[in-house]
CSV table of C-alpha atoms in Angstrom, one decimal:
chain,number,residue,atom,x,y,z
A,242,UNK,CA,123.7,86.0,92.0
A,243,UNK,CA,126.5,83.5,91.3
A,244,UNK,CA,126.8,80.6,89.6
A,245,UNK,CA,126.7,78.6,92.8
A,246,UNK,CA,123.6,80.0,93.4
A,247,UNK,CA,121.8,79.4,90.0
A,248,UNK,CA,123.2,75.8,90.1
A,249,UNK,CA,121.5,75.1,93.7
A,250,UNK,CA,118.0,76.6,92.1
A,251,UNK,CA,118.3,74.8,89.1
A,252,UNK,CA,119.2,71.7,91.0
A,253,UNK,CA,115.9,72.7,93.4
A,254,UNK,CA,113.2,73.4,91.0
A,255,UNK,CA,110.3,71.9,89.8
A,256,UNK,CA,110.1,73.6,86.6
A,257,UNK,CA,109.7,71.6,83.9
A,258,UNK,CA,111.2,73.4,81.2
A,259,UNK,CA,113.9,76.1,81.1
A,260,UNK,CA,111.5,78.8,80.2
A,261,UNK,CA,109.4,77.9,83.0
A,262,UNK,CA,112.4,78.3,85.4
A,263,UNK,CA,113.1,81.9,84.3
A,264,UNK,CA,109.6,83.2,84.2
A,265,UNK,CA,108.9,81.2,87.9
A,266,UNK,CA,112.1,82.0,89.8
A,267,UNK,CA,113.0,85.3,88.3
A,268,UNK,CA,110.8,88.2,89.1
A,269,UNK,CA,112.4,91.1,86.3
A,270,UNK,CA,112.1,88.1,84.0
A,271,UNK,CA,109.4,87.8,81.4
A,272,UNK,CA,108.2,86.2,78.7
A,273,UNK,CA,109.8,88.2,76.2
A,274,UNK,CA,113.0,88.5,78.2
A,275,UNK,CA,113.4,84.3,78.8
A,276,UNK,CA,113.1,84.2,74.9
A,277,UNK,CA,116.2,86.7,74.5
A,278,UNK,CA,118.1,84.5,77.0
A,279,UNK,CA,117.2,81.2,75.6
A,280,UNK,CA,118.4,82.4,72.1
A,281,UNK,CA,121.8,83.8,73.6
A,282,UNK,CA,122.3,79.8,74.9
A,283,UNK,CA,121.1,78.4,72.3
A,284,UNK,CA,119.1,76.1,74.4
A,285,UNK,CA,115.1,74.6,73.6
A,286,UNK,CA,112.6,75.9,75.8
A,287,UNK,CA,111.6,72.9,76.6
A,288,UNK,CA,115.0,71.7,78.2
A,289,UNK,CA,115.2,70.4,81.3
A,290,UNK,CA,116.4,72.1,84.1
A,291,UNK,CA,117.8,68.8,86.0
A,292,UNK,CA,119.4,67.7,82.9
A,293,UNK,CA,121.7,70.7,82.7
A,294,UNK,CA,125.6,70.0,82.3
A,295,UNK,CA,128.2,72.5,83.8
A,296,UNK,CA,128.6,74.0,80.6
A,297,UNK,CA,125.0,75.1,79.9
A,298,UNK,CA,124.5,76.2,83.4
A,299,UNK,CA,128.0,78.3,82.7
A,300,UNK,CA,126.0,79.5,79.5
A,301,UNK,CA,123.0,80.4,80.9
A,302,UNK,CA,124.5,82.1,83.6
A,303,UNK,CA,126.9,84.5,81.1
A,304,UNK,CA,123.6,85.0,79.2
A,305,UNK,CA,121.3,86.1,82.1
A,306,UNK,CA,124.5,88.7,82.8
A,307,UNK,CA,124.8,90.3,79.5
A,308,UNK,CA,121.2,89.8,78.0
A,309,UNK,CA,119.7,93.3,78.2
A,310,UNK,CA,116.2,92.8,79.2
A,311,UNK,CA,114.9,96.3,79.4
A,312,UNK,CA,115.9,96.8,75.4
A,313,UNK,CA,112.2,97.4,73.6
A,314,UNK,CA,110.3,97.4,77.0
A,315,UNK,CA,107.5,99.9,77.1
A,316,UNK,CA,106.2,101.1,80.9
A,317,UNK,CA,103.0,99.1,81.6
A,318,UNK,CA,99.8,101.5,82.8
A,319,UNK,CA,97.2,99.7,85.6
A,320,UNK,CA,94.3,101.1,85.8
A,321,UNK,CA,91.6,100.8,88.3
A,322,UNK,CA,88.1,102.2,89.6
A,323,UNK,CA,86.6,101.0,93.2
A,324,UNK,CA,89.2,98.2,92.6
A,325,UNK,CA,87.7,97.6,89.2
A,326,UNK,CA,90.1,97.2,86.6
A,327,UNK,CA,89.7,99.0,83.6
A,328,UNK,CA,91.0,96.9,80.7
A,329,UNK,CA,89.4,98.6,77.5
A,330,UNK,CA,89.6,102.0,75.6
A,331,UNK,CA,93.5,103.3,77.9
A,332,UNK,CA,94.2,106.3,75.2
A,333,UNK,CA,90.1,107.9,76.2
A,334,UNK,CA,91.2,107.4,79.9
A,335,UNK,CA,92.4,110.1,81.8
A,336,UNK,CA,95.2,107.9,84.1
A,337,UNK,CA,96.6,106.5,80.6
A,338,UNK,CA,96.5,110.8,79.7
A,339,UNK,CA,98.4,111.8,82.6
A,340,UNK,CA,101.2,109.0,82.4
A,341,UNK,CA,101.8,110.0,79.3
A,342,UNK,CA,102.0,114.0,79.7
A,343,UNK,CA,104.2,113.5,82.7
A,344,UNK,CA,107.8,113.9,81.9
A,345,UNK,CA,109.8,111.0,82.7
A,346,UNK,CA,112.7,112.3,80.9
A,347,UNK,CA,113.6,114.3,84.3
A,348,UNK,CA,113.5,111.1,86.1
A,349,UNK,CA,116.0,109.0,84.3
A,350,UNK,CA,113.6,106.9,81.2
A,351,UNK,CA,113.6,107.6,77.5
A,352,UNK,CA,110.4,108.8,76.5
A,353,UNK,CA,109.2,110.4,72.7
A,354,UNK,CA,106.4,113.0,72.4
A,355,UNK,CA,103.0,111.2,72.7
A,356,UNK,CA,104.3,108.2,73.9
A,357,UNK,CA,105.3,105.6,77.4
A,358,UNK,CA,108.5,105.9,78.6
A,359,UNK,CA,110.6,103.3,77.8
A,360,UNK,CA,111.5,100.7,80.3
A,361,UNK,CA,110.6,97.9,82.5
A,362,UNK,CA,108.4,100.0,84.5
A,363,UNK,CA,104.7,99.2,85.5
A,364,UNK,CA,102.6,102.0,87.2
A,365,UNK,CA,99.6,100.9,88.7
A,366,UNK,CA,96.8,103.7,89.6
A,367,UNK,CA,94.0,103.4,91.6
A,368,UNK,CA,91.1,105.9,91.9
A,369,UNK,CA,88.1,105.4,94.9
A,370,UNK,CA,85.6,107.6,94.9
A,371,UNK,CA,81.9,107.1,95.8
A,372,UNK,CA,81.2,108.9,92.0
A,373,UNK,CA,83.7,107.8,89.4
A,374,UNK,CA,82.9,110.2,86.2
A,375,UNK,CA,83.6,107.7,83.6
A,376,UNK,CA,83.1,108.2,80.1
A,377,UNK,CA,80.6,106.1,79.0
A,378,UNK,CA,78.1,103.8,80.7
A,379,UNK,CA,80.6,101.4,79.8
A,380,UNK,CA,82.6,102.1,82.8
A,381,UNK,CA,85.6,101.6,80.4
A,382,UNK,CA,87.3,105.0,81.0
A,383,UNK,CA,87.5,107.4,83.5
A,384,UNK,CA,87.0,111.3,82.5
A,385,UNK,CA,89.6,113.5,82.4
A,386,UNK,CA,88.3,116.0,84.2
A,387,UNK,CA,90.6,119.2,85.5
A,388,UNK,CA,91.0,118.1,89.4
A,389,UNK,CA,91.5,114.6,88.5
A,390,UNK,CA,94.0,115.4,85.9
A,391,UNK,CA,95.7,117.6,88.5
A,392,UNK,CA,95.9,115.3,91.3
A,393,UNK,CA,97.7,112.4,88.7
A,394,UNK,CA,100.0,114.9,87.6
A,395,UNK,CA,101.2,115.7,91.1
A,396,UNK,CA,100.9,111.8,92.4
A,397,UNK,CA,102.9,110.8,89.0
A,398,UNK,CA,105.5,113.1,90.0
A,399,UNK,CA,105.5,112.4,93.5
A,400,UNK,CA,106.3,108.7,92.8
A,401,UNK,CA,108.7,109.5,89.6
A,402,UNK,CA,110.9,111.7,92.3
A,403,UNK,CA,111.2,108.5,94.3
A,404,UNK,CA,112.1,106.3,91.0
A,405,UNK,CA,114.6,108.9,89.9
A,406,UNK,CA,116.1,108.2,93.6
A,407,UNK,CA,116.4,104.6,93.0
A,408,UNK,CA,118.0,105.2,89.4
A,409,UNK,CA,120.5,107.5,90.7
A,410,UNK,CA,121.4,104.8,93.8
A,411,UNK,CA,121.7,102.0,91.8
A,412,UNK,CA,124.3,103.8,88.9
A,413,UNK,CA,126.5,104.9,92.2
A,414,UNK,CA,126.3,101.4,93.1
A,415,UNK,CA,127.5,100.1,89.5
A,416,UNK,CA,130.1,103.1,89.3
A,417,UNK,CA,131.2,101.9,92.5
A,418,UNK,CA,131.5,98.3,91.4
A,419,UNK,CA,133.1,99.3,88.5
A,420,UNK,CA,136.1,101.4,90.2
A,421,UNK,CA,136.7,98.8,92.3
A,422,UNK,CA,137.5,96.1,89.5
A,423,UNK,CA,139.8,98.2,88.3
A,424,UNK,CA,141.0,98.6,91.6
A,425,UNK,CA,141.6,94.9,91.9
A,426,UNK,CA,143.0,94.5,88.4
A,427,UNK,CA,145.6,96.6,88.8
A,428,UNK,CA,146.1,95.9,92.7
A,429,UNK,CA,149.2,93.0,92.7
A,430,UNK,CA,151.4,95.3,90.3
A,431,UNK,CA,151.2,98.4,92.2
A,432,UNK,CA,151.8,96.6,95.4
A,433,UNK,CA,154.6,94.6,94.2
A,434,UNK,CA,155.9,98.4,92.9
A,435,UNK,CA,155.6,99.7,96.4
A,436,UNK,CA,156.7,97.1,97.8
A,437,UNK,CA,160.1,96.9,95.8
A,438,UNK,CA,160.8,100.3,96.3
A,439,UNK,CA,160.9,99.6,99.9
A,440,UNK,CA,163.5,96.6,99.8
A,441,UNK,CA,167.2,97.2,99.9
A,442,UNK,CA,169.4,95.4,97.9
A,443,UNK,CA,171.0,94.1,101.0
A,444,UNK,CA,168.0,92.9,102.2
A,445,UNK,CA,169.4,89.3,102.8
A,446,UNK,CA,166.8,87.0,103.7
A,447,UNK,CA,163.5,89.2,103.6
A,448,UNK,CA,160.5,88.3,101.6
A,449,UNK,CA,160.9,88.5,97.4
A,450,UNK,CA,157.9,90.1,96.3
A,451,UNK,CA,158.3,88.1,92.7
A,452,UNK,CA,156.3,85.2,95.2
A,453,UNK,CA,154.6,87.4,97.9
A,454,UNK,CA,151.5,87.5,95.8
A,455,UNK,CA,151.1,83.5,94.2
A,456,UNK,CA,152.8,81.5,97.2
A,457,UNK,CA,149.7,80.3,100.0
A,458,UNK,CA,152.4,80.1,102.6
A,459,UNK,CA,154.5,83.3,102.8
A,460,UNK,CA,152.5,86.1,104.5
A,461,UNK,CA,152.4,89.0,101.7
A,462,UNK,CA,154.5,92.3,102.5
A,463,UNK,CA,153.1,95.3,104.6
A,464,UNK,CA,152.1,97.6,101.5
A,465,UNK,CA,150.2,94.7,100.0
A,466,UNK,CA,147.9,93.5,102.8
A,467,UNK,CA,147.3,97.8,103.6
A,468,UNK,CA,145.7,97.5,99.9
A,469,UNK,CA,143.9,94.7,100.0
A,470,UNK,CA,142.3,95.8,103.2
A,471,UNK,CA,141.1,98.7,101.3
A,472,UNK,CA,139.6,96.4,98.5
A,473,UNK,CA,137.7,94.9,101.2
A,474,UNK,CA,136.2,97.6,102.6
A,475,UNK,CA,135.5,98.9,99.0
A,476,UNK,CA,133.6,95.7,98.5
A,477,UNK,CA,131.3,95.6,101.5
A,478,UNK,CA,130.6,99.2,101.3
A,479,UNK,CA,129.3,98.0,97.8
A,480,UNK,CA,127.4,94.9,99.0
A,481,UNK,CA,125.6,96.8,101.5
A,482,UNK,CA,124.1,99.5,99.0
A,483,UNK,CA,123.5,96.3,96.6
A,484,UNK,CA,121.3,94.9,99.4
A,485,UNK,CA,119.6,98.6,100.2
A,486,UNK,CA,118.7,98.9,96.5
């Protein structure tokens, strides 16, 4: 997202307050993360969106770029029964059990012994059966018996191959990113080098590359539009797995 594009949505919305902007527009944004935003801008929560200047726009846009939101964030367990959802006693429940005996270490989140990964993950699990052994007559828990433990564990690791997929996609797609700004920030001095080595001192007349990189008018030397048509390709190649992820 640019900052074009969070001035139009601002500009668009009918949020009444900043907070309410973040939480309604922003699906990976929640309550706790619009909080750590706000306090990086220094804005109220109940700001108005349509009353933002440039320079709080330019704000919250630097702030929803560096703000970590996944710092603290536990993985959220779902549970449900015949499409009942089962919101009482999760640590006597056999889904909460086999969440938390799976190992998401091999698949990319920080987990301690006993405990939910860390991360801004949410697993929802859903058992139908026409005879649910729940706990109690409660209905609050659902038994862990041997085959149902079983069948989690393998459906837990069935979908945490698949997240470790995505993971491993998306930090090619930041390495990737990465390379190529250094690519780019490095790109008009090594052109200008090639392209210097090239020129003769009796080269009477030809382009000087001092200009060929900040004048709109004279058409940049061979070595330096071969790079930057490498940048480009670099660039979409990285867009496209963007999109994909």
């Amino acid at each position: 997202m640019t900052l074009e594009t969070l001035t139009e949505l601002l500009v668009e919305s009918d949020a009444r307050s900043v907070r309410q902007f973040l939480l309604t527009t922003f699906d990976g944004i929640g309550a706790a993360g619009a909080e750590k935003i706000l306090s990086a801008t220094k804005m109220g929560p109940r700001q108005s969106p349509s009353k933002l200047k440039e320079q709080d726009i330019a704000q919250l846009y630097m702030a929803m770029k560096n703000v970590n939101l996944t710092e603290g964030q536990t993985m959220q367990v779902l549970r449900y029964a015949n499409r009942v959802p089962l919101q009482f006693q999760p640590a006597a429940c056999a889904i909460t059990q086999a969440v938390v005996a799976n190992n998401w270490r091999a698949y990319g989140l920080s987990q301690s012994r006993g405990q939910l990964p860390v991360g801004p993950v949410t697993v929802m699990v859903r058992m139908a059966s026409v005879w649910v052994p729940f706990t109690s007559e409660s209905k609050e828990a659902i038994a862990a018996y041997p085959e149902i433990m079983r069948e989690l564990r393998l459906g837990l690791q069935a979908v945490g191959r698949k997240f470790a997929m995505f993971l491993n996609r998306r930090n090619r797609v930041r390495q990737e990113g990465e390379r190529r700004e250094i690519f780019l920030r490095y790109l008009g001095e090594v052109a200008t080098a090639v392209a210097s080595a090239r020129i003769t001192a009796n080269a009477a007349g030809r382009i000087s590359t001092a200009g060929c990189c900040t004048s709109p008018n004279v058409k940049p030397p061979k070595p330096i539009r071969g790079l930057m048509s490498v940048a480009k390709r670099s660039i979409q190649r990285t867009e496209i797995s963007v999109r994909m992820c």
